[in-house]
C-alpha cells in the first residue's frame, strides 16, 4: 500500500477512510441502498470528512460491486465536483479477487448490499446472496468481507478475519 493512497469505502451507514494503517469511521449521509440520494449534500459532506491537504494524495473510492452504470456516473460526478485531482474508483471485487480460488467463495456483507463471488471457469462470478445457490456450489469454505453480521444459512464453513474492524482493508494489507 502506498502511503499516499487513501482508501474510502462508501456504504449506507458508514464511510470508512483508511490511510497509513489507520481506519476512521464516519456516519454516512445521503447514500441509500448504495446509491447517492442527494448529490450536492454528499459533495459537501465528503469535502468536510476528507482531509485534502497540501500533500498530493490519491483517493481510491471503493464502491459496491453490483452498481449499474448510471450509479457509477453519479459517483463520478460527485468525485469530480469535490475538486479531487487524483482519484480512482474500484469495486469490492478489484480488491478481493486475489483471494478467490476454486475452493472458496467470498461473501461481501455490507449494510448497503449482500453479495457473494466465486471462480467459475477462471472467471469471477458475482451475484446477490442466495443460500440455495451457494449450497449447490460445493465450496470448501467461505470468507466474509463487510461490516454487517448475518446469520448465514449455508452449509459451507465460514471464516472471518481476525481483525474484523479492518473490514475490506484486510485484503488491501495482504496484497502489499
mmCIF file with all atom_site columns, C-alpha atoms in Angstrom, residues 19-176:
data_model
loop_
_atom_site.group_PDB
_atom_site.id
_atom_site.type_symbol
_atom_site.label_atom_id
_atom_site.label_alt_id
_atom_site.label_comp_id
_atom_site.label_asym_id
_atom_site.label_entity_id
_atom_site.label_seq_id
_atom_site.pdbx_PDB_ins_code
_atom_site.Cartn_x
_atom_site.Cartn_y
_atom_site.Cartn_z
_atom_site.occupancy
_atom_site.B_iso_or_equiv
_atom_site.pdbx_formal_charge
_atom_site.auth_seq_id
_atom_site.auth_comp_id
_atom_site.auth_asym_id
_atom_site.auth_atom_id
_atom_site.pdbx_PDB_model_num
ATOM 1   C CA . UNK A 1 19  ? -4.776  5.586   5.374   1.00 0.00 ? 19  UNK A CA 1
ATOM 2   C CA . UNK A 1 20  ? -1.373  4.599   6.809   1.00 0.00 ? 20  UNK A CA 1
ATOM 3   C CA . UNK A 1 21  ? -2.882  1.554   8.593   1.00 0.00 ? 21  UNK A CA 1
ATOM 4   C CA . UNK A 1 22  ? -5.387  3.772   10.427  1.00 0.00 ? 22  UNK A CA 1
ATOM 5   C CA . UNK A 1 23  ? -9.124  3.290   9.903   1.00 0.00 ? 23  UNK A CA 1
ATOM 6   C CA . UNK A 1 24  ? -11.526 6.141   10.620  1.00 0.00 ? 24  UNK A CA 1
ATOM 7   C CA . UNK A 1 25  ? -15.273 5.608   10.554  1.00 0.00 ? 25  UNK A CA 1
ATOM 8   C CA . UNK A 1 26  ? -17.836 8.334   9.884   1.00 0.00 ? 26  UNK A CA 1
ATOM 9   C CA . UNK A 1 27  ? -21.600 8.172   9.814   1.00 0.00 ? 27  UNK A CA 1
ATOM 10  C CA . UNK A 1 28  ? -22.826 8.061   6.258   1.00 0.00 ? 28  UNK A CA 1
ATOM 11  C CA . UNK A 1 29  ? -25.294 10.563  4.916   1.00 0.00 ? 29  UNK A CA 1
ATOM 12  C CA . UNK A 1 30  ? -27.016 10.981  1.568   1.00 0.00 ? 30  UNK A CA 1
ATOM 13  C CA . UNK A 1 31  ? -26.471 7.377   0.444   1.00 0.00 ? 31  UNK A CA 1
ATOM 14  C CA . UNK A 1 32  ? -29.382 4.920   0.351   1.00 0.00 ? 32  UNK A CA 1
ATOM 15  C CA . UNK A 1 33  ? -29.163 1.323   -0.926  1.00 0.00 ? 33  UNK A CA 1
ATOM 16  C CA . UNK A 1 34  ? -25.642 2.031   -2.176  1.00 0.00 ? 34  UNK A CA 1
ATOM 17  C CA . UNK A 1 35  ? -26.846 4.910   -4.375  1.00 0.00 ? 35  UNK A CA 1
ATOM 18  C CA . UNK A 1 36  ? -26.435 8.660   -3.985  1.00 0.00 ? 36  UNK A CA 1
ATOM 19  C CA . UNK A 1 37  ? -29.573 10.223  -2.518  1.00 0.00 ? 37  UNK A CA 1
ATOM 20  C CA . UNK A 1 38  ? -28.581 13.909  -2.672  1.00 0.00 ? 38  UNK A CA 1
ATOM 21  C CA . UNK A 1 39  ? -25.596 14.777  -4.868  1.00 0.00 ? 39  UNK A CA 1
ATOM 22  C CA . UNK A 1 40  ? -24.779 18.285  -3.659  1.00 0.00 ? 40  UNK A CA 1
ATOM 23  C CA . UNK A 1 41  ? -25.138 17.473  0.028   1.00 0.00 ? 41  UNK A CA 1
ATOM 24  C CA . UNK A 1 42  ? -22.922 14.402  -0.413  1.00 0.00 ? 42  UNK A CA 1
ATOM 25  C CA . UNK A 1 43  ? -20.250 16.535  -2.094  1.00 0.00 ? 43  UNK A CA 1
ATOM 26  C CA . UNK A 1 44  ? -20.270 18.963  0.848   1.00 0.00 ? 44  UNK A CA 1
ATOM 27  C CA . UNK A 1 45  ? -20.260 16.138  3.388   1.00 0.00 ? 45  UNK A CA 1
ATOM 28  C CA . UNK A 1 46  ? -17.351 14.277  1.773   1.00 0.00 ? 46  UNK A CA 1
ATOM 29  C CA . UNK A 1 47  ? -15.374 17.523  1.487   1.00 0.00 ? 47  UNK A CA 1
ATOM 30  C CA . UNK A 1 48  ? -15.805 18.033  5.234   1.00 0.00 ? 48  UNK A CA 1
ATOM 31  C CA . UNK A 1 49  ? -14.649 14.461  6.017   1.00 0.00 ? 49  UNK A CA 1
ATOM 32  C CA . UNK A 1 50  ? -11.700 14.062  3.651   1.00 0.00 ? 50  UNK A CA 1
ATOM 33  C CA . UNK A 1 51  ? -8.551  15.931  4.518   1.00 0.00 ? 51  UNK A CA 1
ATOM 34  C CA . UNK A 1 52  ? -7.411  17.361  1.210   1.00 0.00 ? 52  UNK A CA 1
ATOM 35  C CA . UNK A 1 53  ? -4.204  18.936  2.436   1.00 0.00 ? 53  UNK A CA 1
ATOM 36  C CA . UNK A 1 54  ? -1.194  20.296  0.629   1.00 0.00 ? 54  UNK A CA 1
ATOM 37  C CA . UNK A 1 55  ? 0.381   16.880  0.040   1.00 0.00 ? 55  UNK A CA 1
ATOM 38  C CA . UNK A 1 56  ? -0.705  15.165  -3.112  1.00 0.00 ? 56  UNK A CA 1
ATOM 39  C CA . UNK A 1 57  ? -2.690  12.100  -2.197  1.00 0.00 ? 57  UNK A CA 1
ATOM 40  C CA . UNK A 1 58  ? -4.551  9.620   -4.299  1.00 0.00 ? 58  UNK A CA 1
ATOM 41  C CA . UNK A 1 59  ? -8.069  8.763   -3.203  1.00 0.00 ? 59  UNK A CA 1
ATOM 42  C CA . UNK A 1 60  ? -9.299  5.284   -4.028  1.00 0.00 ? 60  UNK A CA 1
ATOM 43  C CA . UNK A 1 61  ? -13.066 5.024   -3.631  1.00 0.00 ? 61  UNK A CA 1
ATOM 44  C CA . UNK A 1 62  ? -14.411 1.520   -3.070  1.00 0.00 ? 62  UNK A CA 1
ATOM 45  C CA . UNK A 1 63  ? -17.992 1.086   -4.250  1.00 0.00 ? 63  UNK A CA 1
ATOM 46  C CA . UNK A 1 64  ? -20.429 -1.824  -4.189  1.00 0.00 ? 64  UNK A CA 1
ATOM 47  C CA . UNK A 1 65  ? -19.877 -4.395  -6.884  1.00 0.00 ? 65  UNK A CA 1
ATOM 48  C CA . UNK A 1 66  ? -23.335 -4.576  -8.446  1.00 0.00 ? 66  UNK A CA 1
ATOM 49  C CA . UNK A 1 67  ? -23.922 -0.859  -9.076  1.00 0.00 ? 67  UNK A CA 1
ATOM 50  C CA . UNK A 1 68  ? -25.230 -0.026  -12.542 1.00 0.00 ? 68  UNK A CA 1
ATOM 51  C CA . UNK A 1 69  ? -23.551 2.400   -14.941 1.00 0.00 ? 69  UNK A CA 1
ATOM 52  C CA . UNK A 1 70  ? -25.878 5.286   -14.071 1.00 0.00 ? 70  UNK A CA 1
ATOM 53  C CA . UNK A 1 71  ? -24.988 4.944   -10.377 1.00 0.00 ? 71  UNK A CA 1
ATOM 54  C CA . UNK A 1 72  ? -21.275 4.926   -11.236 1.00 0.00 ? 72  UNK A CA 1
ATOM 55  C CA . UNK A 1 73  ? -21.835 8.036   -13.370 1.00 0.00 ? 73  UNK A CA 1
ATOM 56  C CA . UNK A 1 74  ? -23.396 9.819   -10.372 1.00 0.00 ? 74  UNK A CA 1
ATOM 57  C CA . UNK A 1 75  ? -20.499 8.835   -8.110  1.00 0.00 ? 75  UNK A CA 1
ATOM 58  C CA . UNK A 1 76  ? -18.009 10.015  -10.735 1.00 0.00 ? 76  UNK A CA 1
ATOM 59  C CA . UNK A 1 77  ? -19.898 13.340  -10.881 1.00 0.00 ? 77  UNK A CA 1
ATOM 60  C CA . UNK A 1 78  ? -19.647 13.639  -7.080  1.00 0.00 ? 78  UNK A CA 1
ATOM 61  C CA . UNK A 1 79  ? -15.898 12.966  -7.021  1.00 0.00 ? 79  UNK A CA 1
ATOM 62  C CA . UNK A 1 80  ? -15.208 15.310  -9.953  1.00 0.00 ? 80  UNK A CA 1
ATOM 63  C CA . UNK A 1 81  ? -17.125 18.121  -8.254  1.00 0.00 ? 81  UNK A CA 1
ATOM 64  C CA . UNK A 1 82  ? -15.329 17.614  -4.942  1.00 0.00 ? 82  UNK A CA 1
ATOM 65  C CA . UNK A 1 83  ? -12.261 19.089  -6.587  1.00 0.00 ? 83  UNK A CA 1
ATOM 66  C CA . UNK A 1 84  ? -10.150 15.950  -6.312  1.00 0.00 ? 84  UNK A CA 1
ATOM 67  C CA . UNK A 1 85  ? -7.278  15.891  -8.766  1.00 0.00 ? 85  UNK A CA 1
ATOM 68  C CA . UNK A 1 86  ? -6.213  12.303  -8.299  1.00 0.00 ? 86  UNK A CA 1
ATOM 69  C CA . UNK A 1 87  ? -8.823  9.641   -7.574  1.00 0.00 ? 87  UNK A CA 1
ATOM 70  C CA . UNK A 1 88  ? -9.756  6.176   -8.726  1.00 0.00 ? 88  UNK A CA 1
ATOM 71  C CA . UNK A 1 89  ? -12.996 4.227   -8.465  1.00 0.00 ? 89  UNK A CA 1
ATOM 72  C CA . UNK A 1 90  ? -12.778 0.494   -7.767  1.00 0.00 ? 90  UNK A CA 1
ATOM 73  C CA . UNK A 1 91  ? -15.277 -2.047  -6.523  1.00 0.00 ? 91  UNK A CA 1
ATOM 74  C CA . UNK A 1 92  ? -15.007 -4.749  -3.895  1.00 0.00 ? 92  UNK A CA 1
ATOM 75  C CA . UNK A 1 93  ? -14.056 -7.408  -6.448  1.00 0.00 ? 93  UNK A CA 1
ATOM 76  C CA . UNK A 1 94  ? -10.997 -5.460  -7.597  1.00 0.00 ? 94  UNK A CA 1
ATOM 77  C CA . UNK A 1 95  ? -9.606  -5.733  -4.076  1.00 0.00 ? 95  UNK A CA 1
ATOM 78  C CA . UNK A 1 96  ? -10.621 -9.261  -3.060  1.00 0.00 ? 96  UNK A CA 1
ATOM 79  C CA . UNK A 1 97  ? -10.252 -11.215 -6.303  1.00 0.00 ? 97  UNK A CA 1
ATOM 80  C CA . UNK A 1 98  ? -6.693  -12.299 -5.469  1.00 0.00 ? 98  UNK A CA 1
ATOM 81  C CA . UNK A 1 99  ? -8.122  -14.332 -2.559  1.00 0.00 ? 99  UNK A CA 1
ATOM 82  C CA . UNK A 1 100 ? -10.580 -16.276 -4.721  1.00 0.00 ? 100 UNK A CA 1
ATOM 83  C CA . UNK A 1 101 ? -9.709  -19.847 -5.615  1.00 0.00 ? 101 UNK A CA 1
ATOM 84  C CA . UNK A 1 102 ? -11.661 -22.790 -6.985  1.00 0.00 ? 102 UNK A CA 1
ATOM 85  C CA . UNK A 1 103 ? -12.141 -23.999 -3.392  1.00 0.00 ? 103 UNK A CA 1
ATOM 86  C CA . UNK A 1 104 ? -13.690 -20.916 -1.826  1.00 0.00 ? 104 UNK A CA 1
ATOM 87  C CA . UNK A 1 105 ? -16.166 -18.104 -2.174  1.00 0.00 ? 105 UNK A CA 1
ATOM 88  C CA . UNK A 1 106 ? -16.299 -14.669 -0.594  1.00 0.00 ? 106 UNK A CA 1
ATOM 89  C CA . UNK A 1 107 ? -19.423 -13.165 0.956   1.00 0.00 ? 107 UNK A CA 1
ATOM 90  C CA . UNK A 1 108 ? -19.499 -9.357  0.861   1.00 0.00 ? 108 UNK A CA 1
ATOM 91  C CA . UNK A 1 109 ? -21.862 -8.426  3.680   1.00 0.00 ? 109 UNK A CA 1
ATOM 92  C CA . UNK A 1 110 ? -22.110 -4.631  3.629   1.00 0.00 ? 110 UNK A CA 1
ATOM 93  C CA . UNK A 1 111 ? -25.034 -2.743  5.115   1.00 0.00 ? 111 UNK A CA 1
ATOM 94  C CA . UNK A 1 112 ? -25.830 -1.449  1.611   1.00 0.00 ? 112 UNK A CA 1
ATOM 95  C CA . UNK A 1 113 ? -25.698 -4.847  -0.136  1.00 0.00 ? 113 UNK A CA 1
ATOM 96  C CA . UNK A 1 114 ? -25.199 -8.567  0.418   1.00 0.00 ? 114 UNK A CA 1
ATOM 97  C CA . UNK A 1 115 ? -23.358 -10.322 -2.423  1.00 0.00 ? 115 UNK A CA 1
ATOM 98  C CA . UNK A 1 116 ? -21.110 -13.288 -2.951  1.00 0.00 ? 116 UNK A CA 1
ATOM 99  C CA . UNK A 1 117 ? -18.450 -14.121 -5.523  1.00 0.00 ? 117 UNK A CA 1
ATOM 100 C CA . UNK A 1 118 ? -16.640 -17.235 -6.663  1.00 0.00 ? 118 UNK A CA 1
ATOM 101 C CA . UNK A 1 119 ? -14.480 -18.502 -9.515  1.00 0.00 ? 119 UNK A CA 1
ATOM 102 C CA . UNK A 1 120 ? -16.164 -20.405 -12.346 1.00 0.00 ? 120 UNK A CA 1
ATOM 103 C CA . UNK A 1 121 ? -14.086 -21.454 -15.383 1.00 0.00 ? 121 UNK A CA 1
ATOM 104 C CA . UNK A 1 122 ? -11.379 -18.904 -14.488 1.00 0.00 ? 122 UNK A CA 1
ATOM 105 C CA . UNK A 1 123 ? -13.913 -16.064 -14.361 1.00 0.00 ? 123 UNK A CA 1
ATOM 106 C CA . UNK A 1 124 ? -15.152 -14.262 -11.265 1.00 0.00 ? 124 UNK A CA 1
ATOM 107 C CA . UNK A 1 125 ? -18.922 -14.515 -10.842 1.00 0.00 ? 125 UNK A CA 1
ATOM 108 C CA . UNK A 1 126 ? -20.742 -12.018 -8.611  1.00 0.00 ? 126 UNK A CA 1
ATOM 109 C CA . UNK A 1 127 ? -24.367 -12.419 -7.526  1.00 0.00 ? 127 UNK A CA 1
ATOM 110 C CA . UNK A 1 128 ? -26.781 -11.294 -4.873  1.00 0.00 ? 128 UNK A CA 1
ATOM 111 C CA . UNK A 1 129 ? -26.755 -13.513 -1.802  1.00 0.00 ? 129 UNK A CA 1
ATOM 112 C CA . UNK A 1 130 ? -28.760 -16.707 -2.355  1.00 0.00 ? 130 UNK A CA 1
ATOM 113 C CA . UNK A 1 131 ? -28.143 -19.568 0.108   1.00 0.00 ? 131 UNK A CA 1
ATOM 114 C CA . UNK A 1 132 ? -29.649 -22.248 -2.156  1.00 0.00 ? 132 UNK A CA 1
ATOM 115 C CA . UNK A 1 133 ? -27.192 -21.488 -4.948  1.00 0.00 ? 133 UNK A CA 1
ATOM 116 C CA . UNK A 1 134 ? -24.264 -21.167 -2.549  1.00 0.00 ? 134 UNK A CA 1
ATOM 117 C CA . UNK A 1 135 ? -25.021 -24.618 -1.119  1.00 0.00 ? 135 UNK A CA 1
ATOM 118 C CA . UNK A 1 136 ? -25.050 -26.106 -4.626  1.00 0.00 ? 136 UNK A CA 1
ATOM 119 C CA . UNK A 1 137 ? -21.577 -24.732 -5.378  1.00 0.00 ? 137 UNK A CA 1
ATOM 120 C CA . UNK A 1 138 ? -19.905 -27.249 -3.026  1.00 0.00 ? 138 UNK A CA 1
ATOM 121 C CA . UNK A 1 139 ? -17.085 -24.925 -1.990  1.00 0.00 ? 139 UNK A CA 1
ATOM 122 C CA . UNK A 1 140 ? -14.777 -25.952 0.860   1.00 0.00 ? 140 UNK A CA 1
ATOM 123 C CA . UNK A 1 141 ? -15.023 -22.653 2.751   1.00 0.00 ? 141 UNK A CA 1
ATOM 124 C CA . UNK A 1 142 ? -16.269 -19.068 2.574   1.00 0.00 ? 142 UNK A CA 1
ATOM 125 C CA . UNK A 1 143 ? -14.566 -15.826 3.606   1.00 0.00 ? 143 UNK A CA 1
ATOM 126 C CA . UNK A 1 144 ? -16.514 -12.795 4.749   1.00 0.00 ? 144 UNK A CA 1
ATOM 127 C CA . UNK A 1 145 ? -15.802 -9.192  3.894   1.00 0.00 ? 145 UNK A CA 1
ATOM 128 C CA . UNK A 1 146 ? -18.018 -6.437  5.255   1.00 0.00 ? 146 UNK A CA 1
ATOM 129 C CA . UNK A 1 147 ? -19.436 -4.612  8.220   1.00 0.00 ? 147 UNK A CA 1
ATOM 130 C CA . UNK A 1 148 ? -22.698 -6.461  8.884   1.00 0.00 ? 148 UNK A CA 1
ATOM 131 C CA . UNK A 1 149 ? -23.274 -9.662  10.840  1.00 0.00 ? 149 UNK A CA 1
ATOM 132 C CA . UNK A 1 150 ? -25.703 -12.079 9.220   1.00 0.00 ? 150 UNK A CA 1
ATOM 133 C CA . UNK A 1 151 ? -26.970 -15.488 10.185  1.00 0.00 ? 151 UNK A CA 1
ATOM 134 C CA . UNK A 1 152 ? -25.879 -17.378 7.115   1.00 0.00 ? 152 UNK A CA 1
ATOM 135 C CA . UNK A 1 153 ? -27.979 -20.389 6.254   1.00 0.00 ? 153 UNK A CA 1
ATOM 136 C CA . UNK A 1 154 ? -25.327 -22.108 4.185   1.00 0.00 ? 154 UNK A CA 1
ATOM 137 C CA . UNK A 1 155 ? -23.573 -25.431 4.681   1.00 0.00 ? 155 UNK A CA 1
ATOM 138 C CA . UNK A 1 156 ? -20.135 -24.118 3.713   1.00 0.00 ? 156 UNK A CA 1
ATOM 139 C CA . UNK A 1 157 ? -17.872 -23.292 6.693   1.00 0.00 ? 157 UNK A CA 1
ATOM 140 C CA . UNK A 1 158 ? -17.463 -19.527 7.076   1.00 0.00 ? 158 UNK A CA 1
ATOM 141 C CA . UNK A 1 159 ? -14.253 -17.848 8.201   1.00 0.00 ? 159 UNK A CA 1
ATOM 142 C CA . UNK A 1 160 ? -13.907 -14.270 9.404   1.00 0.00 ? 160 UNK A CA 1
ATOM 143 C CA . UNK A 1 161 ? -10.691 -12.310 9.580   1.00 0.00 ? 161 UNK A CA 1
ATOM 144 C CA . UNK A 1 162 ? -9.083  -11.881 12.987  1.00 0.00 ? 162 UNK A CA 1
ATOM 145 C CA . UNK A 1 163 ? -9.187  -8.103  12.733  1.00 0.00 ? 163 UNK A CA 1
ATOM 146 C CA . UNK A 1 164 ? -12.853 -7.636  11.852  1.00 0.00 ? 164 UNK A CA 1
ATOM 147 C CA . UNK A 1 165 ? -12.587 -3.886  12.320  1.00 0.00 ? 165 UNK A CA 1
ATOM 148 C CA . UNK A 1 166 ? -10.423 -3.582  9.193   1.00 0.00 ? 166 UNK A CA 1
ATOM 149 C CA . UNK A 1 167 ? -13.225 -4.986  7.005   1.00 0.00 ? 167 UNK A CA 1
ATOM 150 C CA . UNK A 1 168 ? -12.140 -4.991  3.349   1.00 0.00 ? 168 UNK A CA 1
ATOM 151 C CA . UNK A 1 169 ? -8.872  -3.330  4.260   1.00 0.00 ? 169 UNK A CA 1
ATOM 152 C CA . UNK A 1 170 ? -7.554  -6.714  5.487   1.00 0.00 ? 170 UNK A CA 1
ATOM 153 C CA . UNK A 1 171 ? -7.373  -7.673  1.816   1.00 0.00 ? 171 UNK A CA 1
ATOM 154 C CA . UNK A 1 172 ? -5.502  -4.474  0.936   1.00 0.00 ? 172 UNK A CA 1
ATOM 155 C CA . UNK A 1 173 ? -2.910  -5.131  3.629   1.00 0.00 ? 173 UNK A CA 1
ATOM 156 C CA . UNK A 1 174 ? -2.395  -8.711  2.414   1.00 0.00 ? 174 UNK A CA 1
ATOM 157 C CA . UNK A 1 175 ? -1.922  -7.674  -1.210  1.00 0.00 ? 175 UNK A CA 1
ATOM 158 C CA . UNK A 1 176 ? 1.044   -5.409  -0.455  1.00 0.00 ? 176 UNK A CA 1
#
